[in-house]
Each structure stands twice: as structure tokens, then as C-alpha cells.
PDB file of C-alpha atoms in Angstrom:
ATOM      1  CA  MET K 246     -13.308  11.571  32.485  1.00 53.00           C
ATOM      2  CA  PRO K 247     -13.830   9.229  29.495  1.00 75.00           C
ATOM      3  CA  ASP K 248     -10.985   6.925  28.529  1.00 91.00           C
ATOM      4  CA  LEU K 249      -9.112   7.942  25.409  1.00 96.00           C
ATOM      5  CA  PRO K 250      -9.437   5.497  22.505  1.00 98.00           C
ATOM      6  CA  SER K 251      -6.452   3.728  21.006  1.00 98.00           C
ATOM      7  CA  ILE K 252      -5.490   5.231  17.638  1.00 98.00           C
ATOM      8  CA  SER K 253      -3.896   3.331  14.765  1.00 98.00           C
ATOM      9  CA  VAL K 254      -1.795   5.489  12.437  1.00 98.00           C
ATOM     10  CA  VAL K 255      -0.491   3.854   9.263  1.00 98.00           C
ATOM     11  CA  ILE K 256       2.426   5.455   7.384  1.00 98.00           C
ATOM     12  CA  PRO K 257       2.578   4.229   3.769  1.00 98.00           C
ATOM     13  CA  ASN K 258       5.994   4.784   2.232  1.00 98.00           C
ATOM     14  CA  TYR K 259       8.014   4.158  -0.884  1.00 97.00           C
ATOM     15  CA  ASN K 260      11.417   5.789  -1.330  1.00 96.00           C
ATOM     16  CA  CYS K 261      10.681   8.937   0.656  1.00 96.00           C
ATOM     17  CA  SER K 262      13.853   9.157   2.723  1.00 97.00           C
ATOM     18  CA  THR K 263      13.941  12.953   2.452  1.00 96.00           C
ATOM     19  CA  PHE K 264      10.850  13.408   4.613  1.00 97.00           C
ATOM     20  CA  ILE K 265      10.016  10.168   6.413  1.00 98.00           C
ATOM     21  CA  GLU K 266      11.921  10.953   9.597  1.00 98.00           C
ATOM     22  CA  ARG K 267      10.026  14.225   9.981  1.00 98.00           C
ATOM     23  CA  THR K 268       6.788  12.340   9.494  1.00 98.00           C
ATOM     24  CA  ILE K 269       7.655   9.735  12.114  1.00 98.00           C
ATOM     25  CA  LYS K 270       8.751  12.380  14.613  1.00 98.00           C
ATOM     26  CA  SER K 271       5.557  14.356  14.059  1.00 98.00           C
ATOM     27  CA  VAL K 272       3.604  11.277  15.156  1.00 98.00           C
ATOM     28  CA  LEU K 273       5.830  10.348  18.098  1.00 98.00           C
ATOM     29  CA  ASP K 274       5.982  13.949  19.339  1.00 98.00           C
ATOM     30  CA  GLN K 275       2.223  13.727  19.922  1.00 97.00           C
ATOM     31  CA  ASN K 276       3.006  11.649  23.027  1.00 97.00           C
ATOM     32  CA  TYR K 277      -0.366  10.015  22.591  1.00 98.00           C
ATOM     33  CA  PRO K 278      -0.676   7.281  25.241  1.00 95.00           C
ATOM     34  CA  MET K 279      -2.643   4.760  23.146  1.00 95.00           C
ATOM     35  CA  LEU K 280      -0.753   4.838  19.833  1.00 98.00           C
ATOM     36  CA  ASP K 281      -0.600   1.896  17.413  1.00 98.00           C
ATOM     37  CA  LEU K 282       1.930   3.015  14.771  1.00 98.00           C
ATOM     38  CA  ILE K 283       2.443   0.952  11.618  1.00 98.00           C
ATOM     39  CA  LEU K 284       4.792   1.457   8.666  1.00 98.00           C
ATOM     40  CA  ALA K 285       3.658  -0.032   5.351  1.00 98.00           C
ATOM     41  CA  ASP K 286       6.657   0.233   3.036  1.00 98.00           C
ATOM     42  CA  GLY K 287       6.663  -0.945  -0.558  1.00 97.00           C
ATOM     43  CA  GLY K 288      10.239  -2.229  -0.543  1.00 97.00           C
ATOM     44  CA  SER K 289      12.137   1.067  -0.522  1.00 98.00           C
ATOM     45  CA  THR K 290      15.764   1.136  -1.664  1.00 97.00           C
ATOM     46  CA  ASP K 291      16.649   4.726  -0.715  1.00 97.00           C
ATOM     47  CA  GLY K 292      17.374   4.271   2.994  1.00 97.00           C
ATOM     48  CA  SER K 293      13.795   4.851   4.188  1.00 97.00           C
ATOM     49  CA  ILE K 294      13.679   1.564   6.066  1.00 97.00           C
ATOM     50  CA  GLU K 295      17.006   2.230   7.757  1.00 97.00           C
ATOM     51  CA  ILE K 296      15.606   5.544   8.997  1.00 98.00           C
ATOM     52  CA  ALA K 297      12.419   3.870  10.277  1.00 98.00           C
ATOM     53  CA  GLU K 298      14.458   1.188  12.035  1.00 97.00           C
ATOM     54  CA  ARG K 299      15.940   3.870  14.281  1.00 98.00           C
ATOM     55  CA  TYR K 300      12.440   4.123  15.777  1.00 98.00           C
ATOM     56  CA  ARG K 301      11.682   0.394  15.749  1.00 98.00           C
ATOM     57  CA  ASP K 302      10.515   0.355  19.372  1.00 98.00           C
ATOM     58  CA  ALA K 303       7.825   2.937  18.603  1.00 98.00           C
ATOM     59  CA  PHE K 304       6.234   0.840  15.852  1.00 98.00           C
ATOM     60  CA  SER K 305       3.761  -1.959  16.397  1.00 98.00           C
ATOM     61  CA  HIS K 306       4.659  -3.279  12.934  1.00 98.00           C
ATOM     62  CA  ILE K 307       7.120  -2.436  10.164  1.00 98.00           C
ATOM     63  CA  ILE K 308       6.114  -4.000   6.857  1.00 98.00           C
ATOM     64  CA  SER K 309       8.601  -3.782   3.992  1.00 97.00           C
ATOM     65  CA  GLU K 310       7.792  -5.743   0.862  1.00 97.00           C
ATOM     66  CA  PRO K 311       6.704  -5.044  -2.709  1.00 97.00           C
ATOM     67  CA  ASP K 312       3.148  -3.790  -3.100  1.00 97.00           C
ATOM     68  CA  THR K 313       0.893  -2.786  -5.975  1.00 97.00           C
ATOM     69  CA  GLY K 314       0.410   0.821  -4.893  1.00 95.00           C
ATOM     70  CA  GLN K 315      -0.681   3.047  -2.035  1.00 96.00           C
ATOM     71  CA  ALA K 316      -4.046   1.379  -1.465  1.00 98.00           C
ATOM     72  CA  ASN K 317      -2.421  -2.044  -1.274  1.00 98.00           C
ATOM     73  CA  ALA K 318       0.171  -0.767   1.202  1.00 98.00           C
ATOM     74  CA  LEU K 319      -2.522   0.825   3.360  1.00 98.00           C
ATOM     75  CA  ASN K 320      -4.663  -2.293   3.325  1.00 98.00           C
ATOM     76  CA  LYS K 321      -1.672  -4.305   4.560  1.00 98.00           C
ATOM     77  CA  GLY K 322      -1.121  -1.778   7.327  1.00 98.00           C
ATOM     78  CA  PHE K 323      -4.746  -1.509   8.417  1.00 98.00           C
ATOM     79  CA  ALA K 324      -5.032  -5.311   8.426  1.00 98.00           C
ATOM     80  CA  LYS K 325      -2.589  -5.271  11.356  1.00 98.00           C
ATOM     81  CA  ALA K 326      -4.137  -2.242  13.091  1.00 98.00           C
ATOM     82  CA  THR K 327      -5.699  -2.697  16.522  1.00 98.00           C
ATOM     83  CA  GLY K 328      -6.867   0.841  17.275  1.00 98.00           C
ATOM     84  CA  GLU K 329     -10.437   1.879  18.019  1.00 98.00           C
ATOM     85  CA  VAL K 330      -9.758   4.939  15.824  1.00 98.00           C
ATOM     86  CA  MET K 331      -7.891   4.828  12.511  1.00 98.00           C
ATOM     87  CA  GLY K 332      -6.152   7.108  10.029  1.00 98.00           C
ATOM     88  CA  TRP K 333      -3.057   7.421   7.881  1.00 98.00           C
ATOM     89  CA  ILE K 334      -0.323   9.952   7.229  1.00 98.00           C
ATOM     90  CA  ASN K 335       1.796   9.732   4.084  1.00 97.00           C
ATOM     91  CA  SER K 336       5.550   9.637   4.571  1.00 97.00           C
ATOM     92  CA  ASP K 337       6.053  13.185   3.271  1.00 96.00           C
ATOM     93  CA  ASP K 338       3.258  14.754   5.366  1.00 97.00           C
ATOM     94  CA  MET K 339       3.060  15.573   9.073  1.00 98.00           C
ATOM     95  CA  LEU K 340       0.775  15.605  12.075  1.00 98.00           C
ATOM     96  CA  MET K 341       0.369  18.981  13.756  1.00 98.00           C
ATOM     97  CA  PRO K 342       1.151  19.397  17.473  1.00 97.00           C
ATOM     98  CA  GLY K 343      -1.700  18.086  19.628  1.00 96.00           C
ATOM     99  CA  GLY K 344      -3.526  16.589  16.656  1.00 97.00           C
ATOM    100  CA  LEU K 345      -3.944  13.081  18.044  1.00 98.00           C
ATOM    101  CA  SER K 346      -4.954  14.345  21.479  1.00 96.00           C
ATOM    102  CA  LEU K 347      -7.658  16.401  19.828  1.00 95.00           C
ATOM    103  CA  VAL K 348      -8.837  13.426  17.766  1.00 97.00           C
ATOM    104  CA  GLY K 349      -8.833  11.069  20.737  1.00 97.00           C
ATOM    105  CA  SER K 350     -10.703  13.549  22.910  1.00 94.00           C
ATOM    106  CA  LEU K 351     -13.327  14.189  20.242  1.00 95.00           C
ATOM    107  CA  PHE K 352     -14.125  10.509  19.940  1.00 96.00           C
ATOM    108  CA  ALA K 353     -13.977   9.927  23.704  1.00 95.00           C
ATOM    109  CA  LEU K 354     -16.434  12.744  24.420  1.00 92.00           C
ATOM    110  CA  ASN K 355     -18.839  12.264  21.523  1.00 92.00           C
ATOM    111  CA  ALA K 356     -20.267   8.779  21.066  1.00 94.00           C
ATOM    112  CA  GLY K 357     -22.288  10.002  18.083  1.00 94.00           C
ATOM    113  CA  ILE K 358     -19.223  11.082  16.083  1.00 96.00           C
ATOM    114  CA  ASP K 359     -17.796   8.424  13.778  1.00 98.00           C
ATOM    115  CA  TRP K 360     -15.660  10.467  11.414  1.00 97.00           C
ATOM    116  CA  VAL K 361     -13.796  13.774  11.879  1.00 98.00           C
ATOM    117  CA  THR K 362     -11.637  16.134   9.846  1.00 97.00           C
ATOM    118  CA  GLY K 363      -9.686  19.271  10.744  1.00 97.00           C
ATOM    119  CA  ARG K 364      -8.398  22.446   9.157  1.00 96.00           C
ATOM    120  CA  MET K 365      -6.899  22.246   5.676  1.00 96.00           C
ATOM    121  CA  THR K 366      -3.253  22.763   6.565  1.00 98.00           C
ATOM    122  CA  CYS K 367      -0.408  22.626   4.035  1.00 97.00           C
ATOM    123  CA  LEU K 368       3.380  22.833   4.375  1.00 97.00           C
ATOM    124  CA  ASP K 369       6.242  23.611   2.046  1.00 96.00           C
ATOM    125  CA  GLU K 370       9.364  21.462   1.807  1.00 95.00           C
ATOM    126  CA  ASP K 371      10.899  23.292   4.792  1.00 95.00           C
ATOM    127  CA  ASP K 372       7.896  22.616   7.108  1.00 96.00           C
ATOM    128  CA  ASN K 373       6.559  26.176   6.843  1.00 97.00           C
ATOM    129  CA  ILE K 374       2.764  26.432   6.956  1.00 97.00           C
ATOM    130  CA  VAL K 375       1.541  27.908   3.674  1.00 97.00           C
ATOM    131  CA  THR K 376      -2.182  27.144   4.008  1.00 95.00           C
ATOM    132  CA  ASN K 377      -4.410  27.019   7.085  1.00 96.00           C
ATOM    133  CA  ILE K 378      -8.084  27.092   6.106  1.00 95.00           C
ATOM    134  CA  ARG K 379     -11.256  26.183   7.970  1.00 93.00           C
ATOM    135  CA  PRO K 380     -12.657  22.871   6.745  1.00 94.00           C
ATOM    136  CA  LYS K 381     -15.770  23.155   4.614  1.00 91.00           C
ATOM    137  CA  PRO K 382     -18.801  21.241   5.898  1.00 93.00           C
ATOM    138  CA  ILE K 383     -19.344  18.328   3.527  1.00 96.00           C
ATOM    139  CA  SER K 384     -22.467  16.165   3.448  1.00 97.00           C
ATOM    140  CA  ARG K 385     -23.126  13.022   1.444  1.00 98.00           C
ATOM    141  CA  ALA K 386     -25.319  15.138  -0.808  1.00 98.00           C
ATOM    142  CA  ARG K 387     -22.330  17.397  -1.587  1.00 98.00           C
ATOM    143  CA  LEU K 388     -20.153  14.420  -2.424  1.00 98.00           C
ATOM    144  CA  LEU K 389     -22.839  13.076  -4.748  1.00 98.00           C
ATOM    145  CA  ALA K 390     -23.080  16.535  -6.338  1.00 98.00           C
ATOM    146  CA  GLY K 391     -19.350  16.514  -7.136  1.00 98.00           C
ATOM    147  CA  ASP K 392     -18.444  19.093  -4.473  1.00 98.00           C
ATOM    148  CA  TYR K 393     -15.721  17.097  -2.714  1.00 97.00           C
ATOM    149  CA  GLN K 394     -12.752  19.512  -2.750  1.00 95.00           C
ATOM    150  CA  TRP K 395     -11.418  18.798  -0.206  1.00 93.00           C
ATOM    151  CA  VAL K 396     -11.671  16.483   2.763  1.00 97.00           C
ATOM    152  CA  GLN K 397      -8.033  16.627   3.808  1.00 97.00           C
ATOM    153  CA  GLN K 398      -6.873  13.046   4.272  1.00 98.00           C
ATOM    154  CA  GLU K 399      -3.990  14.025   6.580  1.00 98.00           C
ATOM    155  CA  SER K 400      -6.513  15.536   9.002  1.00 98.00           C
ATOM    156  CA  THR K 401      -9.173  12.808   8.861  1.00 98.00           C
ATOM    157  CA  TYR K 402      -9.775   9.978  11.358  1.00 98.00           C
ATOM    158  CA  TRP K 403     -12.610   7.530  11.886  1.00 98.00           C
ATOM    159  CA  ARG K 404     -13.888   4.819  14.186  1.00 98.00           C
ATOM    160  CA  ARG K 405     -13.130   1.194  13.411  1.00 98.00           C
ATOM    161  CA  GLY K 406     -16.863   0.470  13.328  1.00 98.00           C
ATOM    162  CA  LEU K 407     -17.326   2.846  10.403  1.00 98.00           C
ATOM    163  CA  TRP K 408     -14.361   1.307   8.580  1.00 98.00           C
ATOM    164  CA  ASP K 409     -15.897  -2.144   8.971  1.00 98.00           C
ATOM    165  CA  LYS K 410     -19.343  -0.985   7.790  1.00 98.00           C
ATOM    166  CA  ALA K 411     -17.774   0.550   4.683  1.00 98.00           C
ATOM    167  CA  GLY K 412     -16.042  -2.669   3.714  1.00 98.00           C
ATOM    168  CA  GLY K 413     -12.833  -2.475   5.755  1.00 98.00           C
ATOM    169  CA  HIS K 414     -10.522  -1.736   2.837  1.00 98.00           C
ATOM    170  CA  LEU K 415      -9.290   0.840   0.352  1.00 98.00           C
ATOM    171  CA  ASP K 416     -10.044   0.287  -3.334  1.00 98.00           C
ATOM    172  CA  GLU K 417      -6.853  -1.121  -4.871  1.00 98.00           C
ATOM    173  CA  SER K 418      -8.119  -0.544  -8.412  1.00 97.00           C
ATOM    174  CA  LEU K 419      -7.538   3.189  -7.890  1.00 96.00           C
ATOM    175  CA  SER K 420      -4.213   4.964  -8.276  1.00 94.00           C
ATOM    176  CA  LEU K 421      -5.018   8.383  -6.818  1.00 95.00           C
ATOM    177  CA  ALA K 422      -8.520   8.866  -5.396  1.00 97.00           C
ATOM    178  CA  VAL K 423      -8.204   6.171  -2.746  1.00 97.00           C
ATOM    179  CA  ASP K 424      -9.144   8.674  -0.038  1.00 98.00           C
ATOM    180  CA  GLY K 425     -12.082  10.295  -1.834  1.00 98.00           C
ATOM    181  CA  GLU K 426     -13.603   6.928  -2.752  1.00 98.00           C
ATOM    182  CA  LEU K 427     -13.349   5.886   0.907  1.00 98.00           C
ATOM    183  CA  TRP K 428     -15.088   9.098   1.993  1.00 98.00           C
ATOM    184  CA  LEU K 429     -17.933   8.264  -0.384  1.00 98.00           C
ATOM    185  CA  ARG K 430     -18.387   4.872   1.250  1.00 98.00           C
ATOM    186  CA  PHE K 431     -18.146   6.367   4.746  1.00 98.00           C
ATOM    187  CA  SER K 432     -20.838   8.893   3.842  1.00 98.00           C
ATOM    188  CA  ARG K 433     -23.357   6.077   3.368  1.00 98.00           C
ATOM    189  CA  TYR K 434     -23.313   5.497   7.122  1.00 98.00           C
ATOM    190  CA  ALA K 435     -22.165   8.648   8.945  1.00 98.00           C
ATOM    191  CA  ASN K 436     -21.893  12.415   8.723  1.00 97.00           C
ATOM    192  CA  LEU K 437     -18.416  13.920   8.537  1.00 97.00           C
ATOM    193  CA  THR K 438     -17.798  16.186  11.533  1.00 96.00           C
ATOM    194  CA  SER K 439     -15.401  19.054  10.860  1.00 96.00           C
ATOM    195  CA  VAL K 440     -13.447  20.756  13.632  1.00 95.00           C
ATOM    196  CA  ARG K 441     -11.835  24.161  13.285  1.00 92.00           C
ATOM    197  CA  ALA K 442      -8.451  23.008  14.550  1.00 94.00           C
ATOM    198  CA  GLN K 443      -5.266  21.635  13.003  1.00 96.00           C
ATOM    199  CA  ILE K 444      -4.812  17.869  12.983  1.00 98.00           C
ATOM    200  CA  GLY K 445      -2.494  17.022  10.084  1.00 98.00           C
ATOM    201  CA  ALA K 446      -0.749  18.773   7.209  1.00 98.00           C
ATOM    202  CA  PHE K 447      -0.207  17.985   3.539  1.00 97.00           C
ATOM    203  CA  ARG K 448       3.190  18.840   2.083  1.00 96.00           C
ATOM    204  CA  PHE K 449       3.625  20.544  -1.275  1.00 91.00           C
ATOM    205  CA  ARG K 450       6.717  19.206  -3.005  1.00 82.00           C
ATOM    206  CA  LYS K 451       7.958  18.590  -6.508  1.00 75.00           C
ATOM    207  CA  GLY K 452       7.116  15.331  -8.213  1.00 63.00           C
ATOM    208  CA  GLN K 453       4.339  14.213  -5.868  1.00 59.00           C
ATOM    209  CA  ARG K 454       1.564  11.951  -7.125  1.00 55.00           C
ATOM    210  CA  SER K 455      -1.143  14.474  -6.276  1.00 52.00           C
ATOM    211  CA  GLU K 456       0.069  16.709  -9.097  1.00 55.00           C
ATOM    212  CA  SER K 457      -1.999  14.484 -11.435  1.00 83.00           C
ATOM    213  CA  MET K 458      -5.273  16.187 -10.545  1.00 91.00           C
ATOM    214  CA  GLN K 459      -7.063  15.399 -13.799  1.00 93.00           C
ATOM    215  CA  ALA K 460      -6.536  11.700 -13.184  1.00 94.00           C
ATOM    216  CA  TYR K 461      -7.714  12.093  -9.583  1.00 95.00           C
ATOM    217  CA  HIS K 462     -10.917  13.807 -10.699  1.00 97.00           C
ATOM    218  CA  ALA K 463     -11.551  11.123 -13.325  1.00 97.00           C
ATOM    219  CA  GLU K 464     -11.340   8.405 -10.671  1.00 97.00           C
ATOM    220  CA  MET K 465     -13.607  10.357  -8.330  1.00 98.00           C
ATOM    221  CA  LEU K 466     -16.246  10.934 -11.000  1.00 98.00           C
ATOM    222  CA  THR K 467     -16.356   7.200 -11.686  1.00 98.00           C
ATOM    223  CA  ALA K 468     -16.744   6.511  -7.958  1.00 98.00           C
ATOM    224  CA  ILE K 469     -19.485   9.151  -7.614  1.00 98.00           C
ATOM    225  CA  ALA K 470     -21.371   7.695 -10.575  1.00 98.00           C
ATOM    226  CA  ARG K 471     -21.248   4.319  -8.837  1.00 97.00           C
ATOM    227  CA  GLU K 472     -22.646   5.863  -5.652  1.00 98.00           C
ATOM    228  CA  HIS K 473     -25.479   7.426  -7.674  1.00 98.00           C
ATOM    229  CA  GLN K 474     -26.583   3.931  -8.599  1.00 97.00           C
ATOM    230  CA  LEU K 475     -26.846   3.009  -4.918  1.00 95.00           C
ATOM    231  CA  GLU K 476     -28.619   6.143  -3.699  1.00 97.00           C
ATOM    232  CA  GLN K 477     -32.358   6.454  -3.183  1.00 93.00           C
ATOM    233  CA  PRO K 478     -34.007   9.820  -4.065  1.00 94.00           C
ATOM    234  CA  THR K 479     -35.238  10.677  -0.574  1.00 92.00           C
ATOM    235  CA  ASP K 480     -35.948  14.362  -1.251  1.00 95.00           C
ATOM    236  CA  ASP K 481     -35.958  16.951  -4.034  1.00 97.00           C
ATOM    237  CA  VAL K 482     -32.268  17.839  -3.617  1.00 97.00           C
ATOM    238  CA  ILE K 483     -31.089  14.235  -3.891  1.00 98.00           C
ATOM    239  CA  ARG K 484     -33.548  13.570  -6.709  1.00 98.00           C
ATOM    240  CA  ASP K 485     -32.156  16.526  -8.652  1.00 98.00           C
ATOM    241  CA  ILE K 486     -28.547  15.439  -8.040  1.00 98.00           C
ATOM    242  CA  LEU K 487     -29.236  11.909  -9.236  1.00 98.00           C
ATOM    243  CA  ALA K 488     -30.960  13.201 -12.363  1.00 97.00           C
ATOM    244  CA  THR K 489     -27.984  15.423 -13.301  1.00 98.00           C
ATOM    245  CA  PRO K 490     -24.812  14.250 -15.079  1.00 97.00           C
ATOM    246  CA  VAL K 491     -21.880  13.714 -12.723  1.00 98.00           C
ATOM    247  CA  ALA K 492     -19.327  16.549 -12.747  1.00 98.00           C
ATOM    248  CA  VAL K 493     -16.685  18.138 -10.546  1.00 98.00           C
ATOM    249  CA  ARG K 494     -18.240  21.278  -9.032  1.00 98.00           C
ATOM    250  CA  THR K 495     -17.022  24.120  -6.858  1.00 97.00           C
ATOM    251  CA  ARG K 496     -19.057  25.024  -3.789  1.00 97.00           C
ATOM    252  CA  SER K 497     -20.753  27.934  -5.525  1.00 97.00           C
ATOM    253  CA  GLU K 498     -21.465  25.857  -8.633  1.00 98.00           C
ATOM    254  CA  ALA K 499     -22.982  23.045  -6.591  1.00 98.00           C
ATOM    255  CA  GLU K 500     -25.159  25.351  -4.495  1.00 98.00           C
ATOM    256  CA  GLY K 501     -26.291  27.245  -7.572  1.00 98.00           C
ATOM    257  CA  ARG K 502     -27.200  24.068  -9.407  1.00 98.00           C
ATOM    258  CA  PHE K 503     -28.852  22.334  -6.440  1.00 98.00           C
ATOM    259  CA  PRO K 504     -30.852  24.757  -4.243  1.00 96.00           C
ATOM    260  CA  GLY K 505     -31.127  23.507  -0.669  1.00 97.00           C
ATOM    261  CA  LEU K 506     -27.780  21.725  -0.746  1.00 98.00           C
ATOM    262  CA  ALA K 507     -26.290  23.927   1.984  1.00 97.00           C
ATOM    263  CA  GLU K 508     -29.094  22.964   4.358  1.00 96.00           C
ATOM    264  CA  LYS K 509     -27.763  19.408   4.402  1.00 96.00           C
ATOM    265  CA  ASP K 510     -24.338  20.395   5.725  1.00 96.00           C
ATOM    266  CA  PRO K 511     -23.459  19.110   9.209  1.00 93.00           C
ATOM    267  CA  LYS K 512     -22.453  21.819  11.653  1.00 89.00           C
ATOM    268  CA  PRO K 513     -18.712  22.152  12.390  1.00 88.00           C
ATOM    269  CA  ILE K 514     -17.304  22.027  15.913  1.00 81.00           C
ATOM    270  CA  ASP K 515     -15.642  25.216  17.095  1.00 69.00           C
ATOM    271  CA  ARG K 516     -12.221  24.634  18.622  1.00 57.00           C
ATOM    272  CA  LEU K 517     -12.684  27.374  21.236  1.00 51.00           C
ATOM    273  CA  LYS K 518     -15.711  25.590  22.648  1.00 58.00           C
ATOM    274  CA  LEU K 519     -13.835  22.313  22.677  1.00 57.00           C
ATOM    275  CA  MET K 520     -10.901  23.819  24.529  1.00 49.00           C
ATOM    276  CA  LYS K 521     -13.120  24.555  27.525  1.00 50.00           C
ATOM    277  CA  HIS K 522     -13.470  20.882  28.267  1.00 52.00           C
ATOM    278  CA  ALA K 523     -11.184  19.413  30.899  1.00 43.00           C
ATOM    279  CA  VAL K 524      -9.924  16.601  28.673  1.00 48.00           C
ATOM    280  CA  LEU K 525      -8.648  19.020  26.079  1.00 50.00           C
ATOM    281  CA  ARG K 526      -7.198  21.314  28.737  1.00 46.00           C
ATOM    282  CA  ARG K 527      -5.212  18.337  29.979  1.00 51.00           C
ATOM    283  CA  PHE K 528      -3.559  17.736  26.612  1.00 48.00           C
ATOM    284  CA  TYR K 529      -3.077  21.324  25.530  1.00 44.00           C
ATOM    285  CA  GLY K 530      -1.813  22.503  28.913  1.00 41.00           C
ATOM    286  CA  LEU K 531      -4.474  25.164  29.380  1.00 33.00           C
TER     287      LEU K 531
END
């Protein structure tokens, strides 16, 4: 049976004492044997650090100092990460039961997979699941076409080698689309593999940064335009995308505007097929 990879999980935080303990517990309750857990706090004053200190022994590092934003905090955290696989979970979101075991098993069993994402799962403020949707297959061509809604960051993990190829950092000039811009860079080197299983969950709550969707889209369109400048027109679909003004597009809009786009989608992995493997049976108790 292949050895499970070590996984680095960074928790960026700033004054999120209401939810951070639930986030930490959701990671520790995974009981993943090769966990490298890092807190990257921006100098919270609301008791967040005191809560995290209760779990000091579970953390490889606790960073608490002023930062310039989420990307800066994450870069500080990932700079200390040692895992073969990497990802982050914001301090108001949660990992779903068995999520890290699934991620570790996927990478252990599939040398050709560099980047995975799971079901789009969302919670309310009381931890109730309000959304649980199959992930949409997303190719680089789709990202270039403006069809990027959504690769759920809470459910996405990648190999360290891909991180290094893509520059080994998050873009600190961005305020919101730090995840989407990273996905664009990842897509230069690897296909995103989607799995029809829960990995992480995004929490809907009042006052969160992600409510500024217009600003997010503006940052993404700028990043996509930059990628257009780097892309070579290898076929008619890509040539058409590069010749068309950048815009945010729904799946139907993108496929209508760029015939053949769907043919570029990587195939998802079905959870039921995965569950037949002995490694997954071990972690899910089947």
C-alpha cells in the first residue's frame, strides 16, 4: 500500500474568534497521521490567538504578527510548510470528515495527479450544510474563457512540485482573487482533477470579504487578461478565446461562445469507485 503524503494545512486568521476553534477542530478531527498544521495570524486582538494556543501542541508553527492581507499571511505560512501536499482553510471555514484522508489517498495512489478539488460544500453560521454540489470540470481553456465559477478553495489541494513550478507564492497585490489567480498559474502546468466527494466547506456569514464579488471578478479578469498574453493559440478553441475580449461567463455562455470547450474538460473521479480501494476503506471504515 503506498505511503500517505504529508499534508501542510495553513489557517490564515485575523480576528475570527467566533469560528476559529471550530476550524481547528475540523482539521484535528481528521486524525491524519502526516499533518503539518500552521496558523498565520495577522496580529488578532479578539482572543483568536488565545484560542489557538489551547491547541499549541497540534501546530507546527503559530505565527502572529501584522501582515498586509490574506495573501501575505498565507505566504508566511507556506514558507514554513514542509508537506508534500499543500492547501489552506480560512479560519471561518471547515474541513469535512475524512477530507484529508481522501486527499492523501488520491495523491498516494495517482502519481499523475497534481491538483485536486472536491464537492462545492457550504455551511451556515451554525455548521449546517446548505450547499453540496458536484464540482464542475474546469480546464485551463475554461479559465481563459472566463468560466471559473467556482473552484472551491476550501476543497482544493496540490502537490508541492506544482506550487514550486507556479512560483511558490500567492499574489500579494490582490485583495480577493488570491485563489483564482493561483489556479490560473497552476493550470499552466497541470489539469485540475475533480472528485465527487466532500473535502472542505465554505461558510456563509455576515460581513465576510467574499461578499465583494464585483471586486473579485475585476481582479480575476485582470489576471485572465495577463494569462492571455502568455498563452499560445494551439487550436481553434484557444485561438478563438484569445481573440475574444475577456469577460466573466457562465458555463452555458462559455460553451455557446466557444464550441468545443467542453471537450477539453478533464474527467472527474467518482467517489464510489474510489471507495473500493483498500486505502480508502482503511480511512472510511468500510
